[in-house]
Amino acid sequence: MSNFIKWTYENRLQISIDLAAGSVSGIANCISSHPLDTVKVRMQMSNDGVLSTFKNILKNEGTYGFYKGMSFPILSIPITNAIVFSVYEFWKSFFIGNSNKQLTYFQTAFCGSIAGSSAAFFSCPIELTKCKLQMQSNEKIYKNPIDCIKQIYKKEGFKSLFRGMYVTQQREILGYSAQFAMYELIKDFLCNLSQKSEPSTFNLLISGGLAGVSCWTIGYPQDTIKTILQCQKPTDQGNYKVKFYDGGFLDCLRKKIISIYIFYIYFYFKNQQYVIVFIDLIRQLVHYIIYQFIEISNMIDKINQK
């Protein structure tokens, strides 16, 4: 832990720049993709298709219905980015030190998995409040995210704020390891294909977009179960038995998949995959454009100062 604090202090300037760029771009992609994320959550809790879900929200709740539960994710972006990228860079330095060597794809995936696991402890309560608010249609149980946390804490206890932690850990570990590794893999492949040492802007955009898609492809089954567990009403929490501190993950997996059809969860994915792909392409496009703009502006300032 002391090594991590020392490394963070020594690299505080670059970390601050990366954090600022990542936070601004993260807020922009959250605003642009949250409506589709709301559609995704509603679909995970029902058998409705994309168009019918979209129409129902628009008809019954208006445009505002697509943006329910967005405030906490936006406010949490700087902290989430700080956790993910600082932990990733720390473990990256653990493998290669201060050299210019590249990580292997396995090392990149490992660093991403540790970063994702660290972020899950913070993101789980945020995801819980987001999903609870997104599932509110005409019935308004929670006024806002703070009220949601207060009610859950008062009625169910502090432990319930971390409902779905086990499956959130799975989603983040698998998702971030796939995202970081796939990004480097595709970027290197495109560089070799174009026979250039540095990737072009377009290549970076493609790499980021496909990395995000791979993140959701491997993590979407866990995301579906997470939504089901977190959106349970207090009266329904006995539906899934907890085994080995899994928060009901294994029982939910059995009831929702094995007992109905062995690949039931991929039925959801099959019907929603284009929503997920579209969400992530929007996220990556917005994130990359703004992030690179801030990074380039910083580089220009440094050159002018010299």
mmCIF file of C-alpha atoms in Angstrom:
data_model
loop_
_atom_site.group_PDB
_atom_site.id
_atom_site.type_symbol
_atom_site.label_atom_id
_atom_site.label_comp_id
_atom_site.label_asym_id
_atom_site.label_seq_id
_atom_site.Cartn_x
_atom_site.Cartn_y
_atom_site.Cartn_z
ATOM 1 C CA MET A 1 0.000 0.000 0.000
ATOM 2 C CA SER A 2 2.879 2.364 0.841
ATOM 3 C CA ASN A 3 4.428 1.685 -2.575
ATOM 4 C CA PHE A 4 1.155 2.600 -4.253
ATOM 5 C CA ILE A 5 0.923 5.887 -2.310
ATOM 6 C CA LYS A 6 4.544 6.727 -3.142
ATOM 7 C CA TRP A 7 4.016 5.955 -6.838
ATOM 8 C CA THR A 8 0.832 8.065 -6.899
ATOM 9 C CA TYR A 9 2.639 11.048 -5.369
ATOM 10 C CA GLU A 10 5.563 10.822 -7.786
ATOM 11 C CA ASN A 11 3.226 10.685 -10.800
ATOM 12 C CA ARG A 12 0.620 13.109 -9.473
ATOM 13 C CA LEU A 13 0.847 15.561 -12.403
ATOM 14 C CA GLN A 14 0.234 13.012 -15.164
ATOM 15 C CA ILE A 15 -2.422 11.298 -13.066
ATOM 16 C CA SER A 16 -4.228 14.638 -12.630
ATOM 17 C CA ILE A 17 -4.172 15.299 -16.383
ATOM 18 C CA ASP A 18 -5.401 11.801 -17.216
ATOM 19 C CA LEU A 19 -8.053 12.034 -14.516
ATOM 20 C CA ALA A 20 -9.328 15.383 -15.809
ATOM 21 C CA ALA A 21 -9.441 14.148 -19.396
ATOM 22 C CA GLY A 22 -11.084 10.872 -18.431
ATOM 23 C CA SER A 23 -13.634 12.571 -16.180
ATOM 24 C CA VAL A 24 -14.791 15.138 -18.733
ATOM 25 C CA SER A 25 -15.048 12.527 -21.483
ATOM 26 C CA GLY A 26 -16.687 10.074 -19.083
ATOM 27 C CA ILE A 27 -19.387 12.570 -18.122
ATOM 28 C CA ALA A 28 -20.064 13.298 -21.807
ATOM 29 C CA ASN A 29 -20.422 9.619 -22.724
ATOM 30 C CA CYS A 30 -22.624 8.981 -19.664
ATOM 31 C CA ILE A 31 -25.045 11.701 -20.771
ATOM 32 C CA SER A 32 -25.070 10.450 -24.371
ATOM 33 C CA SER A 33 -25.539 6.750 -23.587
ATOM 34 C CA HIS A 34 -27.694 6.731 -20.433
ATOM 35 C CA PRO A 35 -31.036 6.617 -22.313
ATOM 36 C CA LEU A 36 -30.026 3.347 -23.987
ATOM 37 C CA ASP A 37 -28.699 2.049 -20.678
ATOM 38 C CA THR A 38 -32.171 2.639 -19.193
ATOM 39 C CA VAL A 39 -33.703 0.676 -22.075
ATOM 40 C CA LYS A 40 -31.203 -2.123 -21.385
ATOM 41 C CA VAL A 41 -32.078 -2.326 -17.679
ATOM 42 C CA ARG A 42 -35.821 -2.396 -18.415
ATOM 43 C CA MET A 43 -35.281 -5.182 -20.968
ATOM 44 C CA GLN A 44 -33.243 -7.209 -18.492
ATOM 45 C CA MET A 45 -36.198 -7.167 -16.102
ATOM 46 C CA SER A 46 -38.814 -8.106 -18.717
ATOM 47 C CA ASN A 47 -39.327 -10.028 -21.955
ATOM 48 C CA ASP A 48 -39.988 -6.901 -24.018
ATOM 49 C CA GLY A 49 -37.994 -5.996 -27.109
ATOM 50 C CA VAL A 50 -36.030 -2.826 -27.802
ATOM 51 C CA LEU A 51 -38.737 -0.915 -29.672
ATOM 52 C CA SER A 52 -41.568 -1.832 -27.300
ATOM 53 C CA THR A 53 -39.459 -0.871 -24.265
ATOM 54 C CA PHE A 54 -38.461 2.414 -25.894
ATOM 55 C CA LYS A 55 -42.065 3.228 -26.829
ATOM 56 C CA ASN A 56 -43.391 2.379 -23.352
ATOM 57 C CA ILE A 57 -40.884 4.663 -21.635
ATOM 58 C CA LEU A 58 -41.546 7.505 -24.060
ATOM 59 C CA LYS A 59 -45.339 7.118 -23.849
ATOM 60 C CA ASN A 60 -45.695 6.692 -20.094
ATOM 61 C CA GLU A 61 -42.768 8.704 -18.711
ATOM 62 C CA GLY A 62 -41.687 11.069 -21.445
ATOM 63 C CA THR A 63 -38.103 11.999 -22.343
ATOM 64 C CA TYR A 64 -37.206 12.349 -18.656
ATOM 65 C CA GLY A 65 -37.822 8.620 -18.194
ATOM 66 C CA PHE A 66 -34.685 7.793 -20.177
ATOM 67 C CA TYR A 67 -32.492 9.823 -17.803
ATOM 68 C CA LYS A 68 -33.627 8.395 -14.483
ATOM 69 C CA GLY A 69 -30.806 7.471 -12.135
ATOM 70 C CA MET A 70 -28.141 9.373 -14.089
ATOM 71 C CA SER A 71 -26.945 11.811 -11.406
ATOM 72 C CA PHE A 72 -24.963 9.332 -9.268
ATOM 73 C CA PRO A 73 -23.108 7.735 -12.216
ATOM 74 C CA ILE A 74 -22.086 11.212 -13.448
ATOM 75 C CA LEU A 75 -20.865 12.314 -10.018
ATOM 76 C CA SER A 76 -18.990 9.039 -9.512
ATOM 77 C CA ILE A 77 -17.078 9.135 -12.819
ATOM 78 C CA PRO A 78 -14.009 11.072 -11.521
ATOM 79 C CA ILE A 79 -13.635 8.694 -8.564
ATOM 80 C CA THR A 80 -14.190 5.578 -10.686
ATOM 81 C CA ASN A 81 -11.642 6.759 -13.254
ATOM 82 C CA ALA A 82 -9.172 7.610 -10.492
ATOM 83 C CA ILE A 83 -9.476 4.096 -9.070
ATOM 84 C CA VAL A 84 -9.349 2.237 -12.401
ATOM 85 C CA PHE A 85 -6.514 4.088 -14.090
ATOM 86 C CA SER A 86 -4.331 4.638 -11.026
ATOM 87 C CA VAL A 87 -4.561 0.948 -10.056
ATOM 88 C CA TYR A 88 -3.960 -0.096 -13.682
ATOM 89 C CA GLU A 89 -0.916 2.176 -14.061
ATOM 90 C CA PHE A 90 0.477 1.054 -10.700
ATOM 91 C CA TRP A 91 0.365 -2.616 -11.674
ATOM 92 C CA LYS A 92 1.702 -1.725 -15.092
ATOM 93 C CA SER A 93 4.728 -0.112 -13.431
ATOM 94 C CA PHE A 94 5.037 -3.230 -11.257
ATOM 95 C CA PHE A 95 5.676 -5.306 -14.401
ATOM 96 C CA ILE A 96 7.784 -2.913 -16.486
ATOM 97 C CA GLY A 97 8.972 -0.232 -14.045
ATOM 98 C CA ASN A 98 9.938 3.038 -15.738
ATOM 99 C CA SER A 99 11.034 1.371 -18.972
ATOM 100 C CA ASN A 100 9.391 1.839 -22.361
ATOM 101 C CA LYS A 101 8.620 -1.856 -22.669
ATOM 102 C CA GLN A 102 5.115 -2.966 -23.521
ATOM 103 C CA LEU A 103 3.064 -5.273 -21.351
ATOM 104 C CA THR A 104 2.170 -8.664 -22.719
ATOM 105 C CA TYR A 105 -1.523 -9.134 -23.423
ATOM 106 C CA PHE A 106 -1.795 -11.414 -20.409
ATOM 107 C CA GLN A 107 -0.171 -8.791 -18.178
ATOM 108 C CA THR A 108 -2.494 -6.138 -19.592
ATOM 109 C CA ALA A 109 -5.530 -8.324 -18.837
ATOM 110 C CA PHE A 110 -4.218 -8.963 -15.317
ATOM 111 C CA CYS A 111 -3.740 -5.236 -14.632
ATOM 112 C CA GLY A 112 -7.225 -4.567 -15.988
ATOM 113 C CA SER A 113 -8.772 -7.249 -13.785
ATOM 114 C CA ILE A 114 -7.196 -5.811 -10.611
ATOM 115 C CA ALA A 115 -8.345 -2.327 -11.615
ATOM 116 C CA GLY A 116 -11.881 -3.601 -12.233
ATOM 117 C CA SER A 117 -11.995 -5.468 -8.946
ATOM 118 C CA SER A 118 -10.909 -2.331 -7.072
ATOM 119 C CA ALA A 119 -13.546 -0.205 -8.811
ATOM 120 C CA ALA A 120 -16.340 -2.703 -8.025
ATOM 121 C CA PHE A 121 -16.306 -1.819 -4.322
ATOM 122 C CA PHE A 122 -17.210 1.759 -5.230
ATOM 123 C CA SER A 123 -19.418 1.120 -8.262
ATOM 124 C CA CYS A 124 -21.704 -1.525 -6.697
ATOM 125 C CA PRO A 125 -23.775 0.901 -4.532
ATOM 126 C CA ILE A 126 -23.835 3.390 -7.431
ATOM 127 C CA GLU A 127 -25.173 0.691 -9.758
ATOM 128 C CA LEU A 128 -27.745 -0.329 -7.146
ATOM 129 C CA THR A 129 -29.243 3.166 -6.877
ATOM 130 C CA LYS A 130 -29.054 3.670 -10.657
ATOM 131 C CA CYS A 131 -30.964 0.467 -11.418
ATOM 132 C CA LYS A 132 -33.542 1.112 -8.681
ATOM 133 C CA LEU A 133 -34.297 4.569 -10.095
ATOM 134 C CA GLN A 134 -34.276 3.351 -13.696
ATOM 135 C CA MET A 135 -36.908 0.744 -12.859
ATOM 136 C CA GLN A 136 -39.300 3.330 -11.435
ATOM 137 C CA SER A 137 -42.047 4.006 -13.931
ATOM 138 C CA ASN A 138 -45.314 5.553 -12.723
ATOM 139 C CA GLU A 139 -44.773 4.411 -9.137
ATOM 140 C CA LYS A 140 -42.299 6.777 -7.458
ATOM 141 C CA ILE A 141 -40.749 5.047 -4.456
ATOM 142 C CA TYR A 142 -37.469 6.967 -4.373
ATOM 143 C CA LYS A 143 -37.258 10.743 -4.841
ATOM 144 C CA ASN A 144 -33.558 10.771 -5.776
ATOM 145 C CA PRO A 145 -30.362 8.717 -5.273
ATOM 146 C CA ILE A 146 -29.804 10.013 -1.731
ATOM 147 C CA ASP A 147 -33.366 9.113 -0.763
ATOM 148 C CA CYS A 148 -32.862 5.688 -2.340
ATOM 149 C CA ILE A 149 -29.769 5.053 -0.207
ATOM 150 C CA LYS A 150 -31.506 6.295 2.933
ATOM 151 C CA GLN A 151 -34.538 4.055 2.403
ATOM 152 C CA ILE A 152 -32.454 0.959 1.631
ATOM 153 C CA TYR A 153 -30.243 1.599 4.670
ATOM 154 C CA LYS A 154 -33.228 2.221 6.952
ATOM 155 C CA LYS A 155 -35.331 -0.738 5.803
ATOM 156 C CA GLU A 156 -32.681 -3.317 4.910
ATOM 157 C CA GLY A 157 -29.441 -2.261 6.607
ATOM 158 C CA PHE A 158 -25.999 -1.147 5.449
ATOM 159 C CA LYS A 159 -25.156 -4.542 3.965
ATOM 160 C CA SER A 160 -27.974 -4.224 1.423
ATOM 161 C CA LEU A 161 -26.263 -1.232 -0.199
ATOM 162 C CA PHE A 162 -23.734 -3.731 -1.539
ATOM 163 C CA ARG A 163 -26.278 -6.185 -2.912
ATOM 164 C CA GLY A 164 -24.893 -7.784 -6.051
ATOM 165 C CA MET A 165 -21.238 -7.221 -5.084
ATOM 166 C CA TYR A 166 -20.232 -10.785 -5.966
ATOM 167 C CA VAL A 167 -21.574 -10.560 -9.506
ATOM 168 C CA THR A 168 -20.406 -6.943 -9.883
ATOM 169 C CA GLN A 169 -16.888 -8.161 -9.103
ATOM 170 C CA GLN A 170 -17.240 -10.794 -11.809
ATOM 171 C CA ARG A 171 -18.502 -8.270 -14.339
ATOM 172 C CA GLU A 172 -15.777 -5.723 -13.627
ATOM 173 C CA ILE A 173 -12.904 -8.216 -13.467
ATOM 174 C CA LEU A 174 -13.863 -9.946 -16.713
ATOM 175 C CA GLY A 175 -14.952 -6.748 -18.448
ATOM 176 C CA TYR A 176 -11.935 -4.578 -17.674
ATOM 177 C CA SER A 177 -9.444 -7.378 -18.365
ATOM 178 C CA ALA A 178 -11.052 -7.931 -21.775
ATOM 179 C CA GLN A 179 -11.278 -4.199 -22.516
ATOM 180 C CA PHE A 180 -7.653 -3.330 -21.749
ATOM 181 C CA ALA A 181 -6.216 -6.439 -23.425
ATOM 182 C CA MET A 182 -8.432 -6.187 -26.508
ATOM 183 C CA TYR A 183 -7.604 -2.503 -26.920
ATOM 184 C CA GLU A 184 -3.869 -3.239 -27.026
ATOM 185 C CA LEU A 185 -4.349 -6.305 -29.237
ATOM 186 C CA ILE A 186 -6.441 -4.517 -31.890
ATOM 187 C CA LYS A 187 -4.244 -1.414 -31.772
ATOM 188 C CA ASP A 188 -1.106 -3.504 -32.414
ATOM 189 C CA PHE A 189 -2.877 -5.471 -35.146
ATOM 190 C CA LEU A 190 -3.935 -2.292 -36.973
ATOM 191 C CA CYS A 191 -0.430 -0.819 -36.640
ATOM 192 C CA ASN A 192 1.065 -3.960 -38.175
ATOM 193 C CA LEU A 193 -1.585 -3.932 -40.887
ATOM 194 C CA SER A 194 -0.822 -0.331 -41.841
ATOM 195 C CA GLN A 195 2.930 -0.879 -41.281
ATOM 196 C CA LYS A 196 3.173 2.144 -39.004
ATOM 197 C CA SER A 197 4.834 2.391 -35.600
ATOM 198 C CA GLU A 198 2.155 4.720 -34.188
ATOM 199 C CA PRO A 199 -1.621 4.159 -34.510
ATOM 200 C CA SER A 200 -3.708 6.714 -36.378
ATOM 201 C CA THR A 201 -6.672 8.509 -34.789
ATOM 202 C CA PHE A 202 -9.059 6.264 -36.705
ATOM 203 C CA ASN A 203 -7.219 3.122 -35.550
ATOM 204 C CA LEU A 204 -7.423 4.245 -31.930
ATOM 205 C CA LEU A 205 -11.130 4.878 -32.319
ATOM 206 C CA ILE A 206 -11.682 1.416 -33.791
ATOM 207 C CA SER A 207 -9.547 -0.149 -31.052
ATOM 208 C CA GLY A 208 -11.469 1.645 -28.308
ATOM 209 C CA GLY A 209 -14.859 0.806 -29.784
ATOM 210 C CA LEU A 210 -14.133 -2.894 -30.226
ATOM 211 C CA ALA A 211 -12.493 -3.057 -26.799
ATOM 212 C CA GLY A 212 -15.700 -1.689 -25.279
ATOM 213 C CA VAL A 213 -17.812 -4.179 -27.205
ATOM 214 C CA SER A 214 -15.604 -7.060 -25.988
ATOM 215 C CA CYS A 215 -15.975 -5.741 -22.427
ATOM 216 C CA TRP A 216 -19.774 -5.945 -22.679
ATOM 217 C CA THR A 217 -19.756 -9.251 -24.570
ATOM 218 C CA ILE A 218 -17.924 -11.051 -21.776
ATOM 219 C CA GLY A 219 -19.582 -9.143 -18.938
ATOM 220 C CA TYR A 220 -23.179 -8.925 -20.119
ATOM 221 C CA PRO A 221 -24.437 -12.217 -18.598
ATOM 222 C CA GLN A 222 -23.128 -11.058 -15.204
ATOM 223 C CA ASP A 223 -24.692 -7.642 -15.779
ATOM 224 C CA THR A 224 -28.108 -9.246 -16.374
ATOM 225 C CA ILE A 225 -27.962 -11.238 -13.130
ATOM 226 C CA LYS A 226 -26.671 -8.153 -11.284
ATOM 227 C CA THR A 227 -29.688 -6.155 -12.451
ATOM 228 C CA ILE A 228 -32.097 -8.905 -11.392
ATOM 229 C CA LEU A 229 -30.543 -9.185 -7.915
ATOM 230 C CA GLN A 230 -30.289 -5.434 -7.347
ATOM 231 C CA CYS A 231 -33.807 -4.664 -8.564
ATOM 232 C CA GLN A 232 -35.464 -7.155 -6.233
ATOM 233 C CA LYS A 233 -38.081 -5.764 -3.895
ATOM 234 C CA PRO A 234 -37.547 -6.410 -0.150
ATOM 235 C CA THR A 235 -40.443 -8.886 -0.237
ATOM 236 C CA ASP A 236 -38.790 -10.859 -3.061
ATOM 237 C CA GLN A 237 -35.327 -11.257 -1.571
ATOM 238 C CA GLY A 238 -35.953 -14.814 -0.461
ATOM 239 C CA ASN A 239 -36.320 -15.846 -4.106
ATOM 240 C CA TYR A 240 -32.596 -16.469 -4.524
ATOM 241 C CA LYS A 241 -30.746 -18.346 -1.794
ATOM 242 C CA VAL A 242 -27.310 -17.063 -0.805
ATOM 243 C CA LYS A 243 -24.522 -19.639 -1.066
ATOM 244 C CA PHE A 244 -20.905 -18.984 -0.098
ATOM 245 C CA TYR A 245 -21.543 -15.229 0.219
ATOM 246 C CA ASP A 246 -22.501 -15.014 -3.463
ATOM 247 C CA GLY A 247 -25.505 -12.778 -2.826
ATOM 248 C CA GLY A 248 -27.822 -15.236 -4.577
ATOM 249 C CA PHE A 249 -25.801 -15.322 -7.822
ATOM 250 C CA LEU A 250 -25.647 -19.102 -8.199
ATOM 251 C CA ASP A 251 -29.322 -19.628 -7.370
ATOM 252 C CA CYS A 252 -30.331 -16.841 -9.779
ATOM 253 C CA LEU A 253 -28.107 -18.410 -12.429
ATOM 254 C CA ARG A 254 -29.781 -21.779 -11.914
ATOM 255 C CA LYS A 255 -33.338 -20.449 -11.901
ATOM 256 C CA LYS A 256 -32.955 -18.039 -14.784
ATOM 257 C CA ILE A 257 -30.788 -20.187 -17.026
ATOM 258 C CA ILE A 258 -30.335 -23.864 -16.256
ATOM 259 C CA SER A 259 -33.904 -24.594 -15.154
ATOM 260 C CA ILE A 260 -35.380 -22.946 -18.248
ATOM 261 C CA TYR A 261 -32.736 -23.290 -20.947
ATOM 262 C CA ILE A 262 -29.006 -23.741 -20.523
ATOM 263 C CA PHE A 263 -28.153 -20.639 -22.536
ATOM 264 C CA TYR A 264 -31.123 -18.568 -21.423
ATOM 265 C CA ILE A 265 -29.042 -15.559 -20.506
ATOM 266 C CA TYR A 266 -27.585 -15.430 -24.009
ATOM 267 C CA PHE A 267 -31.138 -15.255 -25.307
ATOM 268 C CA TYR A 268 -31.245 -11.871 -23.610
ATOM 269 C CA PHE A 269 -27.906 -10.999 -25.125
ATOM 270 C CA LYS A 270 -28.957 -12.116 -28.588
ATOM 271 C CA ASN A 271 -32.009 -9.856 -28.505
ATOM 272 C CA GLN A 272 -30.160 -6.922 -26.975
ATOM 273 C CA GLN A 273 -26.680 -7.172 -28.459
ATOM 274 C CA TYR A 274 -27.200 -4.395 -30.985
ATOM 275 C CA VAL A 275 -28.353 -2.123 -28.140
ATOM 276 C CA ILE A 276 -25.186 -2.932 -26.206
ATOM 277 C CA VAL A 277 -22.965 -2.469 -29.274
ATOM 278 C CA PHE A 278 -24.615 0.865 -30.078
ATOM 279 C CA ILE A 279 -24.311 2.032 -26.464
ATOM 280 C CA ASP A 280 -20.628 1.251 -26.378
ATOM 281 C CA LEU A 281 -19.838 2.719 -29.777
ATOM 282 C CA ILE A 282 -21.442 5.985 -28.618
ATOM 283 C CA ARG A 283 -19.539 5.851 -25.337
ATOM 284 C CA GLN A 284 -16.191 5.155 -26.949
ATOM 285 C CA LEU A 285 -16.649 7.740 -29.687
ATOM 286 C CA VAL A 286 -17.554 10.542 -27.266
ATOM 287 C CA HIS A 287 -14.975 9.435 -24.704
ATOM 288 C CA TYR A 288 -12.124 9.248 -27.200
ATOM 289 C CA ILE A 289 -12.806 12.554 -28.979
ATOM 290 C CA ILE A 290 -13.001 14.582 -25.748
ATOM 291 C CA TYR A 291 -10.161 12.720 -24.026
ATOM 292 C CA GLN A 292 -7.818 13.228 -26.961
ATOM 293 C CA PHE A 293 -8.817 16.898 -27.265
ATOM 294 C CA ILE A 294 -7.819 17.531 -23.636
ATOM 295 C CA GLU A 295 -4.583 15.527 -23.964
ATOM 296 C CA ILE A 296 -3.574 17.366 -27.167
ATOM 297 C CA SER A 297 -4.380 20.739 -25.577
ATOM 298 C CA ASN A 298 -2.120 19.824 -22.656
ATOM 299 C CA MET A 299 0.704 18.825 -25.023
ATOM 300 C CA ILE A 300 0.403 22.130 -26.904
ATOM 301 C CA ASP A 301 0.599 24.065 -23.626
ATOM 302 C CA LYS A 302 3.779 22.179 -22.688
ATOM 303 C CA ILE A 303 5.365 22.943 -26.079
ATOM 304 C CA ASN A 304 4.471 26.624 -25.803
ATOM 305 C CA GLN A 305 5.965 26.806 -22.316
ATOM 306 C CA LYS A 306 9.249 25.450 -23.647
#
